[in-house]
Coordinates of C-alpha atoms in Angstrom, one line a residue:
M260 CA 77.7 159.6 120.8
D261 CA 77.4 159.4 124.6
E262 CA 79.1 156.5 126.4
E263 CA 77.6 155.8 129.9
F264 CA 79.8 153.7 132.2
T265 CA 80.2 153.1 136.0
P266 CA 84.0 152.3 136.4
L267 CA 83.6 150.8 139.9
D268 CA 80.5 148.8 139.3
C269 CA 82.8 145.8 138.8
L270 CA 83.7 145.9 142.5
L271 CA 80.1 145.7 143.7
S272 CA 78.8 142.3 144.6
P273 CA 75.3 143.3 143.4
G274 CA 76.8 145.2 140.5
S275 CA 75.2 144.7 137.0
Q276 CA 78.4 144.4 134.9
K277 CA 79.5 141.0 133.5
I278 CA 83.3 141.0 133.5
C279 CA 86.3 139.0 132.4
L280 CA 89.4 139.1 134.7
V281 CA 93.1 139.2 133.9
I282 CA 95.6 138.8 136.8
L283 CA 99.0 140.4 136.2
N284 CA 102.4 139.6 137.7
Q285 CA 102.1 141.8 140.8
P286 CA 101.1 141.1 144.4
L287 CA 97.4 140.4 144.8
E288 CA 95.3 141.9 147.5
E289 CA 92.2 140.2 148.9
R290 CA 90.4 143.5 149.1
F291 CA 88.8 143.2 145.7
F292 CA 89.9 139.8 144.5
H293 CA 87.0 137.6 145.6
V294 CA 84.2 139.8 144.2
L295 CA 86.0 140.1 140.9
W296 CA 86.7 136.4 140.7
S297 CA 83.1 135.5 141.5
K298 CA 81.7 137.8 138.9
A299 CA 84.1 136.9 136.1
V300 CA 82.9 134.7 133.2
I301 CA 86.4 134.1 132.0
R302 CA 89.5 134.3 134.2
A303 CA 93.2 134.4 133.1
C304 CA 96.7 135.0 134.5
A305 CA 99.5 136.7 132.6
D306 CA 102.6 134.6 133.2
G307 CA 103.8 135.3 136.8
G308 CA 100.3 136.4 137.8
A309 CA 99.7 132.7 138.3
N310 CA 102.3 132.7 141.1
H311 CA 100.4 135.4 143.0
L312 CA 97.1 133.7 142.5
Y313 CA 98.6 130.4 143.8
R314 CA 100.1 132.1 146.9
L315 CA 97.0 134.1 147.7
M316 CA 94.8 131.1 147.7
D317 CA 97.1 129.2 150.1
S318 CA 95.5 125.8 150.7
Q319 CA 92.5 126.5 148.4
Q320 CA 94.2 126.6 145.0
E321 CA 92.0 123.9 143.6
R322 CA 88.9 126.1 144.1
F323 CA 90.5 129.0 142.1
L324 CA 91.6 127.7 138.7
P325 CA 92.0 130.2 135.9
D326 CA 90.7 129.3 132.4
Y327 CA 94.1 129.9 130.9
I328 CA 97.6 131.1 131.7
S329 CA 99.6 132.8 128.9
G330 CA 103.0 134.3 128.5
D331 CA 106.6 133.5 127.6
F332 CA 106.7 131.7 131.0
D333 CA 109.9 133.3 132.2
S334 CA 108.1 134.4 135.4
I335 CA 105.9 131.5 136.5
T336 CA 107.7 129.2 138.8
P337 CA 108.1 125.5 137.8
D338 CA 106.0 124.2 140.7
V339 CA 103.1 126.6 140.0
K340 CA 103.2 125.8 136.3
A341 CA 103.2 122.1 137.1
F342 CA 100.2 122.5 139.5
Y343 CA 98.0 124.3 137.0
S344 CA 99.0 122.0 134.2
E345 CA 98.0 119.0 136.3
K346 CA 94.6 120.7 137.0
N347 CA 94.1 121.0 133.2
C348 CA 94.4 124.7 133.1
R349 CA 95.3 125.8 129.5
L350 CA 98.9 127.0 129.3
I351 CA 99.4 129.2 126.2
E352 CA 102.9 130.1 125.4
T353 CA 103.3 133.4 123.6
A354 CA 106.9 134.0 122.8
D355 CA 106.6 137.4 121.0
Q356 CA 109.0 139.7 122.8
D357 CA 107.7 142.9 121.1
L358 CA 104.6 142.8 123.2
T359 CA 104.2 142.5 127.0
D360 CA 102.6 139.4 128.6
F361 CA 99.7 141.7 129.6
T362 CA 99.1 142.7 126.0
K363 CA 99.3 139.1 124.7
C364 CA 97.0 137.8 127.5
L365 CA 94.5 140.6 126.7
D366 CA 94.5 139.7 123.0
I367 CA 93.7 136.1 123.9
M368 CA 91.0 137.2 126.3
V369 CA 89.3 139.2 123.5
E370 CA 89.4 136.1 121.2
E371 CA 88.0 133.9 124.0
I372 CA 85.1 136.2 124.5
K373 CA 84.3 136.0 120.7
K374 CA 84.8 132.3 120.6
R375 CA 82.5 131.6 123.6
Q376 CA 80.0 134.2 122.5
V377 CA 79.6 135.3 126.1
Q378 CA 78.1 138.6 127.1
V379 CA 80.7 140.8 128.7
D380 CA 80.5 144.5 129.8
T381 CA 84.0 145.1 131.1
I382 CA 87.5 143.5 131.1
V383 CA 89.1 144.1 134.5
I384 CA 92.8 143.9 135.0
L385 CA 94.1 143.2 138.5
G386 CA 97.6 144.6 139.0
G387 CA 99.8 146.8 136.8
L388 CA 99.7 150.1 138.7
A389 CA 102.4 149.5 141.3
G390 CA 106.1 148.6 141.5
R391 CA 108.5 149.5 138.6
F392 CA 107.6 152.7 136.8
D393 CA 108.5 151.2 133.4
Q394 CA 106.1 148.4 133.9
I395 CA 103.4 150.9 135.0
M396 CA 103.9 152.7 131.7
A397 CA 103.8 149.4 129.9
T398 CA 100.4 148.9 131.5
V399 CA 99.2 152.2 130.2
E400 CA 100.6 151.5 126.7
T401 CA 98.6 148.2 126.6
L402 CA 95.4 150.2 127.1
F403 CA 96.2 151.8 123.7
H404 CA 96.5 148.4 122.2
A405 CA 93.3 147.4 123.8
Q406 CA 91.3 150.1 122.0
K407 CA 92.4 148.5 118.7
M408 CA 91.4 145.0 120.0
T409 CA 88.0 145.6 121.5
K410 CA 85.2 148.1 122.1
L411 CA 84.8 146.9 125.6
P412 CA 86.1 149.1 128.4
V413 CA 89.4 147.8 130.0
V414 CA 89.7 148.9 133.7
V415 CA 93.0 148.4 135.5
I416 CA 92.8 148.3 139.3
Q417 CA 95.5 148.0 142.0
G418 CA 95.5 149.2 145.5
S419 CA 93.6 152.5 145.6
S420 CA 94.2 153.4 142.0
L421 CA 92.2 152.8 138.8
A422 CA 93.1 153.5 135.2
L423 CA 90.7 153.7 132.2
L424 CA 91.6 155.0 128.8
L425 CA 88.7 157.0 127.3
Q426 CA 88.2 156.8 123.6
E427 CA 88.2 160.0 121.5
G428 CA 85.3 161.5 119.6
R429 CA 82.5 160.9 122.1
Q430 CA 81.1 162.2 125.4
H431 CA 81.8 159.9 128.3
R432 CA 79.3 159.9 131.1
L433 CA 80.8 158.3 134.2
S434 CA 78.7 157.4 137.2
V435 CA 80.6 158.0 140.4
N436 CA 78.1 157.0 143.1
T437 CA 78.9 153.4 143.9
G438 CA 80.2 154.4 147.4
L439 CA 83.6 153.1 146.5
E440 CA 84.9 156.3 144.9
G441 CA 87.6 158.1 146.8
S442 CA 88.1 161.9 146.9
W443 CA 90.6 162.5 144.1
C444 CA 90.7 162.0 140.3
G445 CA 92.8 163.0 137.3
L446 CA 92.9 163.3 133.6
V447 CA 96.2 162.5 132.0
P448 CA 97.0 163.1 128.3
V449 CA 99.4 160.2 128.0
G450 CA 99.3 159.8 124.2
G451 CA 99.5 163.4 123.1
P452 CA 97.6 166.7 123.4
C453 CA 93.9 166.3 124.2
V454 CA 91.2 169.0 123.7
T455 CA 89.0 168.3 126.7
T456 CA 85.7 169.5 128.1
T457 CA 84.3 168.2 131.4
S458 CA 81.5 168.6 133.9
G459 CA 80.9 167.2 137.4
L460 CA 84.4 168.0 138.6
K461 CA 85.5 170.7 141.1
W462 CA 87.8 172.1 138.4
N463 CA 86.2 171.6 135.1
L464 CA 87.8 172.0 131.7
D465 CA 86.2 174.0 128.8
N466 CA 87.7 173.1 125.5
T467 CA 91.0 173.0 127.2
V468 CA 94.2 171.5 125.8
L469 CA 95.8 169.0 128.1
E470 CA 99.4 168.3 127.2
F471 CA 102.6 167.3 129.0
G472 CA 104.8 170.4 129.5
K473 CA 101.7 172.6 129.5
L474 CA 98.7 171.4 131.5
V475 CA 97.6 168.2 133.2
S476 CA 94.6 167.8 135.4
T477 CA 95.8 166.0 138.5
S478 CA 94.7 166.3 142.1
N479 CA 91.2 167.1 140.9
T480 CA 88.1 166.1 142.8
Y481 CA 84.3 165.9 142.3
E482 CA 81.8 168.7 142.3
D483 CA 80.3 169.3 145.7
P484 CA 76.8 167.8 145.6
G485 CA 75.5 170.4 148.1
D486 CA 72.2 169.2 149.5
E487 CA 71.9 166.4 147.0
Q488 CA 72.5 162.9 148.2
E489 CA 74.5 161.8 145.1
R490 CA 77.3 163.2 143.1
K491 CA 76.5 164.3 139.6
P492 CA 77.9 162.1 136.8
V493 CA 81.3 163.2 135.4
T494 CA 81.1 164.0 131.7
I495 CA 84.3 164.0 129.6
T496 CA 84.7 164.9 126.0
T497 CA 88.1 164.5 124.3
D498 CA 89.5 164.5 120.8
R499 CA 92.3 162.0 121.6
P500 CA 92.5 159.0 124.0
L501 CA 92.7 160.4 127.5
L502 CA 93.5 158.5 130.8
W503 CA 90.8 158.8 133.5
T504 CA 92.3 157.9 136.9
P505 CA 90.2 158.1 140.0
N506 CA 91.0 156.5 143.4
T507 CA 89.0 154.1 145.4
A508 CA 88.0 154.7 148.9
S509 CA 90.3 153.3 151.6
C510 CA 87.5 151.3 153.1
S511 CA 84.4 150.1 151.4
H512 CA 81.2 150.5 153.4
G513 CA 78.7 150.0 150.6
P514 CA 76.7 152.6 148.7
N515 CA 76.2 154.8 151.8
S516 CA 79.9 155.3 152.3
F517 CA 79.8 158.4 150.1
R518 CA 77.9 160.3 152.8
M519 CA 80.9 159.9 155.1
Q520 CA 83.4 160.9 152.4
Q521 CA 81.5 164.2 151.7
F522 CA 82.7 165.6 155.0
Q523 CA 86.3 164.8 154.7
P524 CA 88.6 167.9 154.5
P525 CA 88.9 169.1 150.9
L526 CA 92.0 168.4 148.9
K527 CA 94.6 171.2 149.0
R528 CA 94.0 173.4 145.9
E529 CA 97.0 173.1 143.7
K530 CA 96.7 175.4 140.7
Q531 CA 92.9 174.6 140.7
G532 CA 93.6 170.9 140.3
L533 CA 95.6 171.5 137.2
H534 CA 99.3 170.9 136.9

């Protein structure tokens, strides 16, 4: 079964995706925040994520109230917690220490979607790909939990990085023509060996086993479109969950920005994009 998806549609103001937004406990950037917030039908903070939302909004906090804040509340500051409590934001304490605040917040989000019966195309996570390496790995681990919770794609975005865990047993057809795509991408077999076939990349895979200690597709890039105005879709087939991680362009100039990106110097070829 084919799965068609545009990972960066969520960052386009005129994009078609309906999203839910989860803010993690890492510094927020204004670069993508406002478009994500405005498009979200449900908004949440995982524990200390509320601190970063509060600080980013400066004197406009009352205009940006999340639907709920969840966690064990060891990171949210007392003044921020009191502020959102006074504004009638739901505070949901989740004391389970076997799961991260991100995992627990995502689980609540999935239940909220069901309860409200809202149409949602994507759950977007803001944060989780910077700072401590163990926490970055915890973010990736939560994506495995997510596949058991929901069939919705869960996209993690921070800085110029994006992470999306592709489900096994289907062909994924990823559109990469929003104008926000950068020049590199990678496929990382974080959960075990993956037999993978791709098209639309500069260095494609043909029934190739990706596995740590053997072969990992990093520093890859997209197939040269030649005289075409648009990149071809990237197709990926995998027999196990596989992490797709492209970067976003350093500056967003709208849909035509890709034309400028085409003429950037090519990435250095490092073992044909496979490491």
